[in-house]
Amino acid sequence: MFLHGKTKEKTTIVLFSGDLDKAIAAFIIANGAAAYDHDVTIFFTFWGLNTMRKDEIVKVEKGWLEKAFGWMMPRGAKKLGLSKMNMMGMGPEMIKHVMKKHNALTLPQLIELAQEQGVKLVACTMTMDLLGLKQEELLDGMEYAGVAAYLGDATQAKVNLFI
């Protein structure tokens, strides 16, 4: 895209991790880049897709293995654990408390802000197939593509992050 006669900067992020702290970092960076008027893409693959799952159970047709994956994986941004100091689920609650104390946005709020700023949120279709995730189970506003689409964005970006 062009802005005042010059090309907009592009930033891409691959969110591979399903850890709360890493997802928060990815969305803080994405929102910061979008605020600086970058075209931003977040490509969600493997465990990172759990960040974009809807909180509620969505009735979809699945085989037993896909159902098992769905049952074992966290359902959405509010259910992610920490990469360190998870402490049987107490760690994420402690982080959320500290964030609230410092008036930091929650992960669901960061996701909403990214959507409002036009951050392109792309779910990896190959990973969805492998994990048995259906489009109906992910948040509205997602795009669906394979690695070739991500590489198309990444080859034009100056900043490419893998989280």
GROMACS .gro file of C-alpha atoms in nm:
model
  163
    1MET     CA    1   0.000   0.000   0.000
    2PHE     CA    2   0.107   0.355  -0.055
    3LEU     CA    3   0.094   0.631   0.201
    4HIS     CA    4   0.167   0.986   0.085
    5GLY     CA    5   0.359   0.856  -0.215
    6LYS     CA    6   0.566   0.597  -0.029
    7THR     CA    7   0.517   0.230   0.041
    8LYS     CA    8   0.383   0.134   0.383
    9GLU     CA    9   0.614  -0.073   0.601
   10LYS     CA   10   0.508  -0.434   0.654
   11THR     CA   11   0.544  -0.649   0.964
   12THR     CA   12   0.465  -1.019   0.991
   13ILE     CA   13   0.448  -1.238   1.298
   14VAL     CA   14   0.421  -1.615   1.310
   15LEU     CA   15   0.252  -1.710   1.637
   16PHE     CA   16   0.351  -2.073   1.687
   17SER     CA   17   0.328  -2.071   2.067
   18GLY     CA   18   0.010  -2.118   2.267
   19ASP     CA   19   0.161  -1.958   2.578
   20LEU     CA   20  -0.019  -1.657   2.725
   21ASP     CA   21   0.293  -1.446   2.771
   22LYS     CA   22   0.411  -1.507   2.414
   23ALA     CA   23   0.066  -1.436   2.267
   24ILE     CA   24   0.050  -1.110   2.466
   25ALA     CA   25   0.394  -1.012   2.333
   26ALA     CA   26   0.289  -1.091   1.974
   27PHE     CA   27  -0.024  -0.876   2.002
   28ILE     CA   28   0.158  -0.588   2.173
   29ILE     CA   29   0.411  -0.585   1.888
   30ALA     CA   30   0.137  -0.618   1.625
   31ASN     CA   31  -0.067  -0.334   1.774
   32GLY     CA   32   0.242  -0.116   1.808
   33ALA     CA   33   0.337  -0.176   1.444
   34ALA     CA   34  -0.021  -0.106   1.332
   35ALA     CA   35  -0.018   0.217   1.535
   36TYR     CA   36   0.295   0.313   1.338
   37ASP     CA   37   0.090   0.254   1.023
   38HIS     CA   38   0.251  -0.076   0.922
   39ASP     CA   39   0.055  -0.340   0.734
   40VAL     CA   40   0.062  -0.621   0.991
   41THR     CA   41  -0.006  -0.992   0.948
   42ILE     CA   42  -0.017  -1.247   1.229
   43PHE     CA   43  -0.001  -1.604   1.098
   44PHE     CA   44  -0.132  -1.850   1.360
   45THR     CA   45   0.002  -2.202   1.339
   46PHE     CA   46   0.008  -2.508   1.565
   47TRP     CA   47  -0.045  -2.413   1.931
   48GLY     CA   48  -0.077  -2.044   1.844
   49LEU     CA   49  -0.415  -2.123   1.687
   50ASN     CA   50  -0.553  -2.185   2.038
   51THR     CA   51  -0.524  -1.810   2.099
   52MET     CA   52  -0.796  -1.755   1.841
   53ARG     CA   53  -1.036  -2.030   1.948
   54LYS     CA   54  -1.378  -1.921   2.066
   55ASP     CA   55  -1.435  -1.958   2.441
   56GLU     CA   56  -1.753  -2.159   2.399
   57ILE     CA   57  -1.788  -2.509   2.257
   58VAL     CA   58  -1.898  -2.503   1.894
   59LYS     CA   59  -2.082  -2.809   1.764
   60VAL     CA   60  -1.899  -2.932   1.455
   61GLU     CA   61  -1.862  -3.272   1.296
   62LYS     CA   62  -1.530  -3.434   1.399
   63GLY     CA   63  -1.366  -3.772   1.427
   64TRP     CA   64  -1.259  -3.908   1.767
   65LEU     CA   65  -0.894  -3.794   1.730
   66GLU     CA   66  -0.996  -3.437   1.638
   67LYS     CA   67  -1.238  -3.435   1.933
   68ALA     CA   68  -0.954  -3.546   2.162
   69PHE     CA   69  -0.727  -3.265   2.036
   70GLY     CA   70  -1.008  -3.015   2.090
   71TRP     CA   71  -1.064  -3.137   2.442
   72MET     CA   72  -0.692  -3.126   2.537
   73MET     CA   73  -0.610  -2.784   2.388
   74PRO     CA   74  -0.698  -2.457   2.562
   75ARG     CA   75  -1.015  -2.295   2.433
   76GLY     CA   76  -0.927  -1.934   2.357
   77ALA     CA   77  -0.715  -1.646   2.485
   78LYS     CA   78  -0.856  -1.660   2.838
   79LYS     CA   79  -0.742  -2.020   2.891
   80LEU     CA   80  -0.375  -2.008   2.784
   81GLY     CA   81  -0.101  -2.104   3.028
   82LEU     CA   82   0.235  -1.938   3.084
   83SER     CA   83   0.561  -2.055   2.927
   84LYS     CA   84   0.734  -2.033   3.267
   85MET     CA   85   0.595  -2.037   3.621
   86ASN     CA   86   0.254  -2.174   3.518
   87MET     CA   87   0.221  -2.327   3.866
   88MET     CA   88  -0.082  -2.547   3.786
   89GLY     CA   89  -0.275  -2.250   3.649
   90MET     CA   90  -0.193  -1.997   3.922
   91GLY     CA   91   0.074  -1.822   3.711
   92PRO     CA   92  -0.166  -1.691   3.445
   93GLU     CA   93  -0.400  -1.557   3.713
   94MET     CA   94  -0.107  -1.379   3.881
   95ILE     CA   95   0.001  -1.223   3.549
   96LYS     CA   96  -0.357  -1.112   3.477
   97HIS     CA   97  -0.375  -0.954   3.824
   98VAL     CA   98  -0.047  -0.766   3.772
   99MET     CA   99  -0.159  -0.650   3.427
  100LYS     CA  100  -0.488  -0.521   3.567
  101LYS     CA  101  -0.302  -0.342   3.848
  102HIS     CA  102  -0.090  -0.163   3.587
  103ASN     CA  103  -0.388  -0.092   3.357
  104ALA     CA  104  -0.243  -0.308   3.080
  105LEU     CA  105  -0.481  -0.448   2.820
  106THR     CA  106  -0.579  -0.813   2.853
  107LEU     CA  107  -0.509  -1.055   2.569
  108PRO     CA  108  -0.875  -1.051   2.455
  109GLN     CA  109  -0.860  -0.669   2.453
  110LEU     CA  110  -0.533  -0.677   2.255
  111ILE     CA  111  -0.696  -0.910   2.002
  112GLU     CA  112  -0.994  -0.676   1.968
  113LEU     CA  113  -0.763  -0.375   1.926
  114ALA     CA  114  -0.568  -0.558   1.655
  115GLN     CA  115  -0.893  -0.628   1.469
  116GLU     CA  116  -0.995  -0.263   1.500
  117GLN     CA  117  -0.657  -0.152   1.362
  118GLY     CA  118  -0.688  -0.382   1.062
  119VAL     CA  119  -0.421  -0.636   1.161
  120LYS     CA  120  -0.456  -0.932   0.924
  121LEU     CA  121  -0.519  -1.244   1.136
  122VAL     CA  122  -0.448  -1.559   0.935
  123ALA     CA  123  -0.511  -1.917   1.050
  124CYS     CA  124  -0.286  -2.184   0.897
  125THR     CA  125  -0.520  -2.419   0.714
  126MET     CA  126  -0.276  -2.712   0.717
  127THR     CA  127  -0.247  -2.691   1.095
  128MET     CA  128  -0.625  -2.662   1.126
  129ASP     CA  129  -0.655  -2.986   0.930
  130LEU     CA  130  -0.389  -3.159   1.143
  131LEU     CA  131  -0.547  -3.052   1.473
  132GLY     CA  132  -0.905  -3.097   1.355
  133LEU     CA  133  -1.000  -2.731   1.402
  134LYS     CA  134  -1.287  -2.590   1.197
  135GLN     CA  135  -1.342  -2.227   1.091
  136GLU     CA  136  -1.655  -2.211   1.308
  137GLU     CA  137  -1.440  -2.273   1.617
  138LEU     CA  138  -1.219  -1.968   1.559
  139LEU     CA  139  -1.297  -1.603   1.623
  140ASP     CA  140  -1.482  -1.407   1.358
  141GLY     CA  141  -1.271  -1.194   1.127
  142MET     CA  142  -1.001  -1.454   1.068
  143GLU     CA  143  -0.856  -1.525   0.725
  144TYR     CA  144  -0.759  -1.878   0.622
  145ALA     CA  145  -0.452  -1.960   0.417
  146GLY     CA  146  -0.146  -2.177   0.385
  147VAL     CA  147   0.221  -2.106   0.420
  148ALA     CA  148   0.246  -1.967   0.065
  149ALA     CA  149   0.015  -1.678   0.158
  150TYR     CA  150   0.224  -1.604   0.468
  151LEU     CA  151   0.546  -1.612   0.263
  152GLY     CA  152   0.388  -1.368   0.018
  153ASP     CA  153   0.343  -1.121   0.304
  154ALA     CA  154   0.678  -1.202   0.467
  155THR     CA  155   0.886  -1.147   0.153
  156GLN     CA  156   0.759  -0.788   0.140
  157ALA     CA  157   0.810  -0.719   0.512
  158LYS     CA  158   1.111  -0.564   0.680
  159VAL     CA  159   1.014  -0.715   1.015
  160ASN     CA  160   0.937  -1.088   1.039
  161LEU     CA  161   0.903  -1.242   1.384
  162PHE     CA  162   0.856  -1.601   1.498
  163ILE     CA  163   0.700  -1.628   1.843
   0.00000   0.00000   0.00000
